[in-house]
mmCIF file of C-alpha atoms in Angstrom:
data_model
loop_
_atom_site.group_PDB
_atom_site.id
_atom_site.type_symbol
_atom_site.label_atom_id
_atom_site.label_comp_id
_atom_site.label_asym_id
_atom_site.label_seq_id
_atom_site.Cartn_x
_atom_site.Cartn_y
_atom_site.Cartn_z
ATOM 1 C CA UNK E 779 -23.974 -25.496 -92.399
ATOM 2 C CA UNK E 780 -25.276 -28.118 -94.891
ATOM 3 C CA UNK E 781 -26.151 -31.934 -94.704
ATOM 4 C CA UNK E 782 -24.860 -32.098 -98.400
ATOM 5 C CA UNK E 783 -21.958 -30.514 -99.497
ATOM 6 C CA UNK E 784 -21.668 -31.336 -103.117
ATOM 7 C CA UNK E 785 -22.303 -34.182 -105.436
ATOM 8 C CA UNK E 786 -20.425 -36.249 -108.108
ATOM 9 C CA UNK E 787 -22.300 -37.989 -110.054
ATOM 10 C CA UNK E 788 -24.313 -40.372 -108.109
ATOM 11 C CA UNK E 789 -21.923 -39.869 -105.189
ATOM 12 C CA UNK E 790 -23.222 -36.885 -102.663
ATOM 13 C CA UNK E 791 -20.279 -35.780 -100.324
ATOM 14 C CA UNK E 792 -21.604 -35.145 -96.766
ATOM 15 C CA UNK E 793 -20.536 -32.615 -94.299
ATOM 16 C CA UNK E 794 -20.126 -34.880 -91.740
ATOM 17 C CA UNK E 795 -19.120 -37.470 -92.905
ATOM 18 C CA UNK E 796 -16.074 -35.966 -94.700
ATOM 19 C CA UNK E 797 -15.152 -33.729 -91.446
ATOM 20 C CA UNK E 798 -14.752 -37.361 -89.582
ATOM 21 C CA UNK E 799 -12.775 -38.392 -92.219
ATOM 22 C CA UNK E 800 -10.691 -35.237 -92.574
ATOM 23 C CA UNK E 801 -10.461 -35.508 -88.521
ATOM 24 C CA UNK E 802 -8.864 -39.289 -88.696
ATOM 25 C CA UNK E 803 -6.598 -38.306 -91.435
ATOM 26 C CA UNK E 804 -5.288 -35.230 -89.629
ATOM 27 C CA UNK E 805 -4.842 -37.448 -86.516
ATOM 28 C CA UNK E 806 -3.241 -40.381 -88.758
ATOM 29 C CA UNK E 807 -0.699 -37.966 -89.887
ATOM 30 C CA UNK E 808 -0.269 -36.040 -86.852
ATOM 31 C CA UNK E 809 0.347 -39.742 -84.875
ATOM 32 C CA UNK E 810 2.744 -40.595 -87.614
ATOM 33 C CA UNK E 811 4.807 -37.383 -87.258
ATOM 34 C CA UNK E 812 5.079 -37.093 -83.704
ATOM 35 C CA UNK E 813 6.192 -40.503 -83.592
ATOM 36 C CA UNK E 814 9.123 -40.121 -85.466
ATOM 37 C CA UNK E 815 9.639 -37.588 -83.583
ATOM 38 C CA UNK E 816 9.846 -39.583 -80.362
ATOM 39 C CA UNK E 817 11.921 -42.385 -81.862
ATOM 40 C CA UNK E 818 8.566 -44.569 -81.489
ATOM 41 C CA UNK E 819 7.357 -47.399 -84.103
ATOM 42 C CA UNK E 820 5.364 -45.191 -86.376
ATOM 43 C CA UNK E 821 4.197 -48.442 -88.245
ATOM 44 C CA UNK E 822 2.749 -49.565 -85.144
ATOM 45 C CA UNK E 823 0.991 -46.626 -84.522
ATOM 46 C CA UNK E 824 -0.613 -46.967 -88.163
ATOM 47 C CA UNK E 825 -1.879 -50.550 -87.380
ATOM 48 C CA UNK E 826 -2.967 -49.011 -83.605
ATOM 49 C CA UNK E 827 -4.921 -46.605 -84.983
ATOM 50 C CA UNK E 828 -6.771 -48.823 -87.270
ATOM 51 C CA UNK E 829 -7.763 -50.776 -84.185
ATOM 52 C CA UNK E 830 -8.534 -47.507 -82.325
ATOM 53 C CA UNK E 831 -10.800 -46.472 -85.003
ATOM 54 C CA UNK E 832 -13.059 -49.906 -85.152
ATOM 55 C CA UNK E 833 -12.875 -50.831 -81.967
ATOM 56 C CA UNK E 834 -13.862 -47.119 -80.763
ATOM 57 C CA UNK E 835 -16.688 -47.072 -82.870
ATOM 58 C CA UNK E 836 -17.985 -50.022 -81.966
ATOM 59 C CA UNK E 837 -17.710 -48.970 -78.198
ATOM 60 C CA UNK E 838 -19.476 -45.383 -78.659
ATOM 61 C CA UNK E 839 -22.240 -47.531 -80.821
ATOM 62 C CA UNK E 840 -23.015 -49.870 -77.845
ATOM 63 C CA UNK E 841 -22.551 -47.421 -75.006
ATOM 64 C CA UNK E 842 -25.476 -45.421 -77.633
ATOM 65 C CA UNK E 843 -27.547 -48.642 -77.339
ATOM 66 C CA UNK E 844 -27.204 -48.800 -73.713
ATOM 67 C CA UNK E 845 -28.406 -45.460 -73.217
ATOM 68 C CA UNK E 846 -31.289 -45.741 -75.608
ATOM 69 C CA UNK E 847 -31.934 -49.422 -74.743
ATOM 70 C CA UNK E 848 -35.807 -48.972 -74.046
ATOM 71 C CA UNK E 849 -36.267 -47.866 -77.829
ATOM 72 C CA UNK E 850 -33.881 -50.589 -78.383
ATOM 73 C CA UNK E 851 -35.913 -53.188 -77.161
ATOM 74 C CA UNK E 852 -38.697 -51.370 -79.034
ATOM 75 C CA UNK E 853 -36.786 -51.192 -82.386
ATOM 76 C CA UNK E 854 -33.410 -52.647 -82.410
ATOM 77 C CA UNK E 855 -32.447 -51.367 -86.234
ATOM 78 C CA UNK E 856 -33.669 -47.696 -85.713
ATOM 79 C CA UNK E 857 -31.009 -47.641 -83.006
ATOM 80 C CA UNK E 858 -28.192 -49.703 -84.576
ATOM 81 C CA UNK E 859 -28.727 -48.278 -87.555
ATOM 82 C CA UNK E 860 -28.969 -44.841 -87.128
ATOM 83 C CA UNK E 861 -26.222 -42.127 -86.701
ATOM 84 C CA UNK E 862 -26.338 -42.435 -82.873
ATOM 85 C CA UNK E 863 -22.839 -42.106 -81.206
ATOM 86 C CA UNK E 864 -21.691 -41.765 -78.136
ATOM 87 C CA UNK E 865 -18.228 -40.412 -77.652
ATOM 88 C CA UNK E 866 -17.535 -41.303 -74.186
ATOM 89 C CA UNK E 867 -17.791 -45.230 -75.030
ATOM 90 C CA UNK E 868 -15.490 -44.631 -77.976
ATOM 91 C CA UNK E 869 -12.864 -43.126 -75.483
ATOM 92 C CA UNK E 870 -13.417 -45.689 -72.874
ATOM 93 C CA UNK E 871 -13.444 -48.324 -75.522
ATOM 94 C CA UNK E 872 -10.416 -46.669 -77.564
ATOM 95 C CA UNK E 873 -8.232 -46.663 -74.539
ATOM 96 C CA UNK E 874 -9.028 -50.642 -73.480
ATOM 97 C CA UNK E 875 -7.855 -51.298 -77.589
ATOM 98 C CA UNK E 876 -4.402 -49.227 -76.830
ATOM 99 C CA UNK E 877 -3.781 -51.007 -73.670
ATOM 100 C CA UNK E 878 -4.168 -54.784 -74.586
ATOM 101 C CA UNK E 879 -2.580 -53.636 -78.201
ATOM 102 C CA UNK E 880 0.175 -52.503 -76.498
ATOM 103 C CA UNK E 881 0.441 -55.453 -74.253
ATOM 104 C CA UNK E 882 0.331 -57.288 -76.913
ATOM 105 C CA UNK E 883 3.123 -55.945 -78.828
ATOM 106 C CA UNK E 884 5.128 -55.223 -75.723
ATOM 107 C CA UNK E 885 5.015 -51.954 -76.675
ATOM 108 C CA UNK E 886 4.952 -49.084 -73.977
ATOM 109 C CA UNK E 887 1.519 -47.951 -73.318
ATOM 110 C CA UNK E 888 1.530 -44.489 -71.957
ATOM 111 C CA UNK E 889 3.682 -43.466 -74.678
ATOM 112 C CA UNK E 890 1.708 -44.477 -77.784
ATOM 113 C CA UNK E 891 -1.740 -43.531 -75.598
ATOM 114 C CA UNK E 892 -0.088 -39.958 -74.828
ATOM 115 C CA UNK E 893 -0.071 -39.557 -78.690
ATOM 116 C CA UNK E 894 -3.400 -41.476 -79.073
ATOM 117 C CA UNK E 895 -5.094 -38.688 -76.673
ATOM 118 C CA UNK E 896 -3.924 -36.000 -78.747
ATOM 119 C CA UNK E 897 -4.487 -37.489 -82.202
ATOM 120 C CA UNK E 898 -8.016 -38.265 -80.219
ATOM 121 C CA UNK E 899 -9.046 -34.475 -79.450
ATOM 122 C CA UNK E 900 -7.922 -32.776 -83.160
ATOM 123 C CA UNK E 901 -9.909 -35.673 -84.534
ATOM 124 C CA UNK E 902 -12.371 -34.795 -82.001
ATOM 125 C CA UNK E 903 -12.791 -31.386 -82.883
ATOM 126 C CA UNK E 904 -12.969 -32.286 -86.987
ATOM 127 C CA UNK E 905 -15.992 -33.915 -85.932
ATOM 128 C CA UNK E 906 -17.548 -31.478 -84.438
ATOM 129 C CA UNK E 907 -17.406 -29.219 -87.165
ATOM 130 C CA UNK E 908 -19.460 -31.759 -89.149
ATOM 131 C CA UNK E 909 -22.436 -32.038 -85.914
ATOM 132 C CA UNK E 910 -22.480 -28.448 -86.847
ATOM 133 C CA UNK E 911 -23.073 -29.134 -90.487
ATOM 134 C CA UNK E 912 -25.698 -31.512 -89.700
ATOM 135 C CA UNK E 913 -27.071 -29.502 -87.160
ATOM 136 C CA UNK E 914 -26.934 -32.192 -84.490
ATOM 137 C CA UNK E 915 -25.591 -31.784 -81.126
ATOM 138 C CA UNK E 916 -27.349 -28.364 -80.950
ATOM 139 C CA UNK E 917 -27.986 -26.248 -78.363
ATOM 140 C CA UNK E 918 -30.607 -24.017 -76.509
ATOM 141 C CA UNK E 919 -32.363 -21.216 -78.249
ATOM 142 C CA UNK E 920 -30.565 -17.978 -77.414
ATOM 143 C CA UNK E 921 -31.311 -14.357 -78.009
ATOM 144 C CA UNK E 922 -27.196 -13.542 -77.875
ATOM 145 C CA UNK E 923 -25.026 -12.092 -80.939
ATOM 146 C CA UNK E 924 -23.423 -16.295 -81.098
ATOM 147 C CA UNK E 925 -27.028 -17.600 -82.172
ATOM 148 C CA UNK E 926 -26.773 -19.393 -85.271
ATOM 149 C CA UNK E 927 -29.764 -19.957 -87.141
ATOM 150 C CA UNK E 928 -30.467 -23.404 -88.914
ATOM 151 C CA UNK E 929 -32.095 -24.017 -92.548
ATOM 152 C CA UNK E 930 -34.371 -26.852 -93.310
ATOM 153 C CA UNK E 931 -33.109 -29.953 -93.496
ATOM 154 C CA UNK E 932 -30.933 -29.598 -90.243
ATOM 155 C CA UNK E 933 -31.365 -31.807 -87.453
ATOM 156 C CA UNK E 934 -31.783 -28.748 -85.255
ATOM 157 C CA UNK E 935 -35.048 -26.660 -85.238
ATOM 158 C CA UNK E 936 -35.217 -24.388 -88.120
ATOM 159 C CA UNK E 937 -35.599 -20.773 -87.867
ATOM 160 C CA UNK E 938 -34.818 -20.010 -84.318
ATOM 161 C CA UNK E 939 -31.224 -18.802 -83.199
ATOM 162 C CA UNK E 940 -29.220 -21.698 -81.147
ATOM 163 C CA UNK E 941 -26.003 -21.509 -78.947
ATOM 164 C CA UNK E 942 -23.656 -23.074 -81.476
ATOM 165 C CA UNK E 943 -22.445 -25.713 -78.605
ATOM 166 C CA UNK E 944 -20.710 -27.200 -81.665
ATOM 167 C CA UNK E 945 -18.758 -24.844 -82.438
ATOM 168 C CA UNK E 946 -17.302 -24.035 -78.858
ATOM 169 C CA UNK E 947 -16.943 -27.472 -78.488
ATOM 170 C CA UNK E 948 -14.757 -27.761 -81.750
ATOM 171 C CA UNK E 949 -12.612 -24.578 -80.115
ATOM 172 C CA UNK E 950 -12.183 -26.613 -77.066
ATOM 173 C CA UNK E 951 -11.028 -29.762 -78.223
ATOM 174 C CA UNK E 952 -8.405 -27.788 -80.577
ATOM 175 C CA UNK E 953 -6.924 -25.888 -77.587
ATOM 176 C CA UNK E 954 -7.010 -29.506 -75.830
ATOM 177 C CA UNK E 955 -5.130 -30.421 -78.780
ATOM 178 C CA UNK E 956 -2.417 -27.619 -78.173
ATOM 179 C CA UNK E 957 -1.929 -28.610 -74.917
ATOM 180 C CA UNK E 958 -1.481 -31.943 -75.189
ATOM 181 C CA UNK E 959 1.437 -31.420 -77.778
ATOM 182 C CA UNK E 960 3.014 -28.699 -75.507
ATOM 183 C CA UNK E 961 2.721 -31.987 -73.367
ATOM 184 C CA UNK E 962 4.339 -34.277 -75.118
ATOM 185 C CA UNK E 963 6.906 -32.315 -76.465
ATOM 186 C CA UNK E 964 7.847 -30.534 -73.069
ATOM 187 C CA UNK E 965 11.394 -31.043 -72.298
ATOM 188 C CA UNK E 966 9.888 -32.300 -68.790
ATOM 189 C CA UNK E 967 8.028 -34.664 -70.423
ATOM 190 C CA UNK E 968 6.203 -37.569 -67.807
ATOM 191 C CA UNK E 969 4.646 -40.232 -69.553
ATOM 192 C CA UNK E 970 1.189 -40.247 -68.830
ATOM 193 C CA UNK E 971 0.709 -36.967 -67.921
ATOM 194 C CA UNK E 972 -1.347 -35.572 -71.169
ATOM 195 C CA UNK E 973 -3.298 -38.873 -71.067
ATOM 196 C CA UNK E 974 -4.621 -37.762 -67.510
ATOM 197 C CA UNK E 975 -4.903 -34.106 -68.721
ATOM 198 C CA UNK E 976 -6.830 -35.227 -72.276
ATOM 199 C CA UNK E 977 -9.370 -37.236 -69.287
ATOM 200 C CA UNK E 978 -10.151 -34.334 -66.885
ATOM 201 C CA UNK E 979 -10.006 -31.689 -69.101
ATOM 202 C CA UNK E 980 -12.480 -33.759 -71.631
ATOM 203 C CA UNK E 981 -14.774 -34.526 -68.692
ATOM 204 C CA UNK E 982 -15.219 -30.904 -67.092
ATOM 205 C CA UNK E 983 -15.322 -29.410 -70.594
ATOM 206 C CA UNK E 984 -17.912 -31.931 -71.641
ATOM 207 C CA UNK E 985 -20.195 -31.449 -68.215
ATOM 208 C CA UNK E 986 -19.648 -27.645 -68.983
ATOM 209 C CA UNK E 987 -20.890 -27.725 -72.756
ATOM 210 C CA UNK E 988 -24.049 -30.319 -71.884
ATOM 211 C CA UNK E 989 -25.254 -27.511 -70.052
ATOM 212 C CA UNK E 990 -26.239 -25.471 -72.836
ATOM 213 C CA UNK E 991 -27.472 -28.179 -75.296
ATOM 214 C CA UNK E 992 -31.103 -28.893 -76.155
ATOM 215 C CA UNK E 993 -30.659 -31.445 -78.610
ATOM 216 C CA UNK E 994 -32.394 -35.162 -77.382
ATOM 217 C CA UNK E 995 -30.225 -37.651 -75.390
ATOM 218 C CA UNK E 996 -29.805 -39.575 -72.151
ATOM 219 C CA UNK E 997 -30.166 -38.606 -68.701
ATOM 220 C CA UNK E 998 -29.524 -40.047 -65.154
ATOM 221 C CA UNK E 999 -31.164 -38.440 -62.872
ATOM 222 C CA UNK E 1000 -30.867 -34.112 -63.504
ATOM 223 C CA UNK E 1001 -27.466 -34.737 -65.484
ATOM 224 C CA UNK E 1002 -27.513 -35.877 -69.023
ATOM 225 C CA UNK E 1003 -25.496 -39.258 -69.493
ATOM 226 C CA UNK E 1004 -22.541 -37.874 -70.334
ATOM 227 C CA UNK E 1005 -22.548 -35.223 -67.437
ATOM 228 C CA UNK E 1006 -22.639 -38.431 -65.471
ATOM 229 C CA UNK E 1007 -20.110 -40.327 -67.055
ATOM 230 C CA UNK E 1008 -18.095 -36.995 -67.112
ATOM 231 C CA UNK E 1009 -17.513 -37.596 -63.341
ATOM 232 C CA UNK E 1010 -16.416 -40.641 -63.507
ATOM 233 C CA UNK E 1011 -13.832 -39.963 -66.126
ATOM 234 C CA UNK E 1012 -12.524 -37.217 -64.454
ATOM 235 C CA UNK E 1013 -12.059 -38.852 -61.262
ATOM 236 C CA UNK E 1014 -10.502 -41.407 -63.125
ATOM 237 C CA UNK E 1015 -7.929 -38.861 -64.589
ATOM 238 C CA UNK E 1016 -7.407 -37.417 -61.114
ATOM 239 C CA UNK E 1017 -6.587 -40.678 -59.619
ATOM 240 C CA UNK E 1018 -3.999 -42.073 -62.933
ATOM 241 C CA UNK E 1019 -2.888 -37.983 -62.773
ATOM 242 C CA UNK E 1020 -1.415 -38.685 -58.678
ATOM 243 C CA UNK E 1021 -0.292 -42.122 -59.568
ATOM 244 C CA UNK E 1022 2.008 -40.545 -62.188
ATOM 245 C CA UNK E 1023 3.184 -37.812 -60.472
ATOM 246 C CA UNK E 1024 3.632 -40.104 -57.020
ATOM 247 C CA UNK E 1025 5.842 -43.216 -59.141
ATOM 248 C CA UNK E 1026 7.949 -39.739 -61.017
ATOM 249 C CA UNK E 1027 8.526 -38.343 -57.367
ATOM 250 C CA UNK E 1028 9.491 -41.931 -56.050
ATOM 251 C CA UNK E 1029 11.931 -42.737 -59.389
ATOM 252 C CA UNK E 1030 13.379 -39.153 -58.716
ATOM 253 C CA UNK E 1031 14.291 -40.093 -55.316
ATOM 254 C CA UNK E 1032 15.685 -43.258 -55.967
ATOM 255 C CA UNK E 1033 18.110 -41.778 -58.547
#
């Protein structure tokens, strides 16, 4: 793990910064592919992405305000400008851009969001390789064989071993990513469906991981913020999961 990775000149390459980048690219070209694949407007997808990308960060930057809005009111530019992100108003945000984009464009929008949600969780995992660079996101001290110890300079405590809750995040959202592109390219494919599955299998994943992190962040009540938000989401992805299934079932009949 290392903050820096290497420097050119006056231009220092960061470890997390170029795992998000690697993380959009792979999901830029991933989107573009299985597009093409589909017979959907690849160009489109481009321009959705962009959107996606702004617009989510924006979201996961004021949903990081809103949690930390006391020290907000405190000191507005320690909290706007610092690194704090938080992913769940990204996705909430993210899918809201793909919607009225969509609408927009008269495009479909559970087949572009289908390929959204799975560009979403390899770019997800890319960035959790680089919280494990940076040593953010970290997780409880541990006495197990998976402790990972942390040098100075880190975010996370130095010297002690921690549960790399990176790490098994990054392995989750990859074999999210796998199943979302079984998904999509399932001869049975239902529109929808991997959105639904991408939503509960985020949330319950995510409420599973907070569980062993230690780093600082929001709470509501005994769960952290995104534990809470995690039920939402997955109820969410429960309810859009029986809608799906229930219109299929109903289309199947009529035909």
């Amino acid at each position: 793990m290392a903050i820096d990775l290497f420097s050119i000149g006056k231009l220092t390459i960061h470890g997390y910064g170029l795992m998000i980048a690697l993380g959009f690219l792979f999901a830029l070209i991933y989107g573009t592919i299985q597009c093409k694949k589909k017979g959907l407007d690849d160009d489109f997808f481009f321009n959705l992405a962009m959107f996606v990308l702004v617009f989510g960060w924006l979201g996961g930057k004021v949903m990081f305000i809103i949690v930390e809005f006391k020290k907000f009111l405190i000191s507005p530019m320690s909290v706007i400008g610092s690194q704090g992100f938080v992913v769940y108003g990204g996705i909430i945000s993210g899918i809201a851009t793909v919607y009225v984009y969509c609408r927009i464009k008269k495009k479909n929008f559970f087949e572009y969001i289908d390929v959204i949600a799975a560009a979403v969780a390899i770019n997800q995992a890319f960035g959790r390789i680089g919280c494990f660079l940076a040593g953010c996101c970290y997780g409880r001290e541990t006495d197990s064989w998976v402790g990972v110890v942390f040098p100075q300079g880190c975010m996370a405590p130095a010297g002690v071993k921690l549960i790399p809750t990176q790490l098994f995040s990054a392995a989750f959202d990859i074999g999210m990513f796998v199943v979302l592109c079984i998904l999509i390219n399932s001869r049975k494919y239902i529109k929808g469906i991997p959105t639904s599955v991408y939503l509960i299998g985020y949330a319950v994943g995510r409420a599973i991981i907070e569980c062993f992190r230690s780093d600082e962040r929001g709470s509501v009540g005994m769960l952290s913020t995104s534990q809470f938000i995690s039920i939402f989401i997955c109820i969410a992805g429960i309810i859009l999961l029986c809608f799906i299934l229930n219109n299929n079932k109903k289309r199947m009949n009529n035909d």
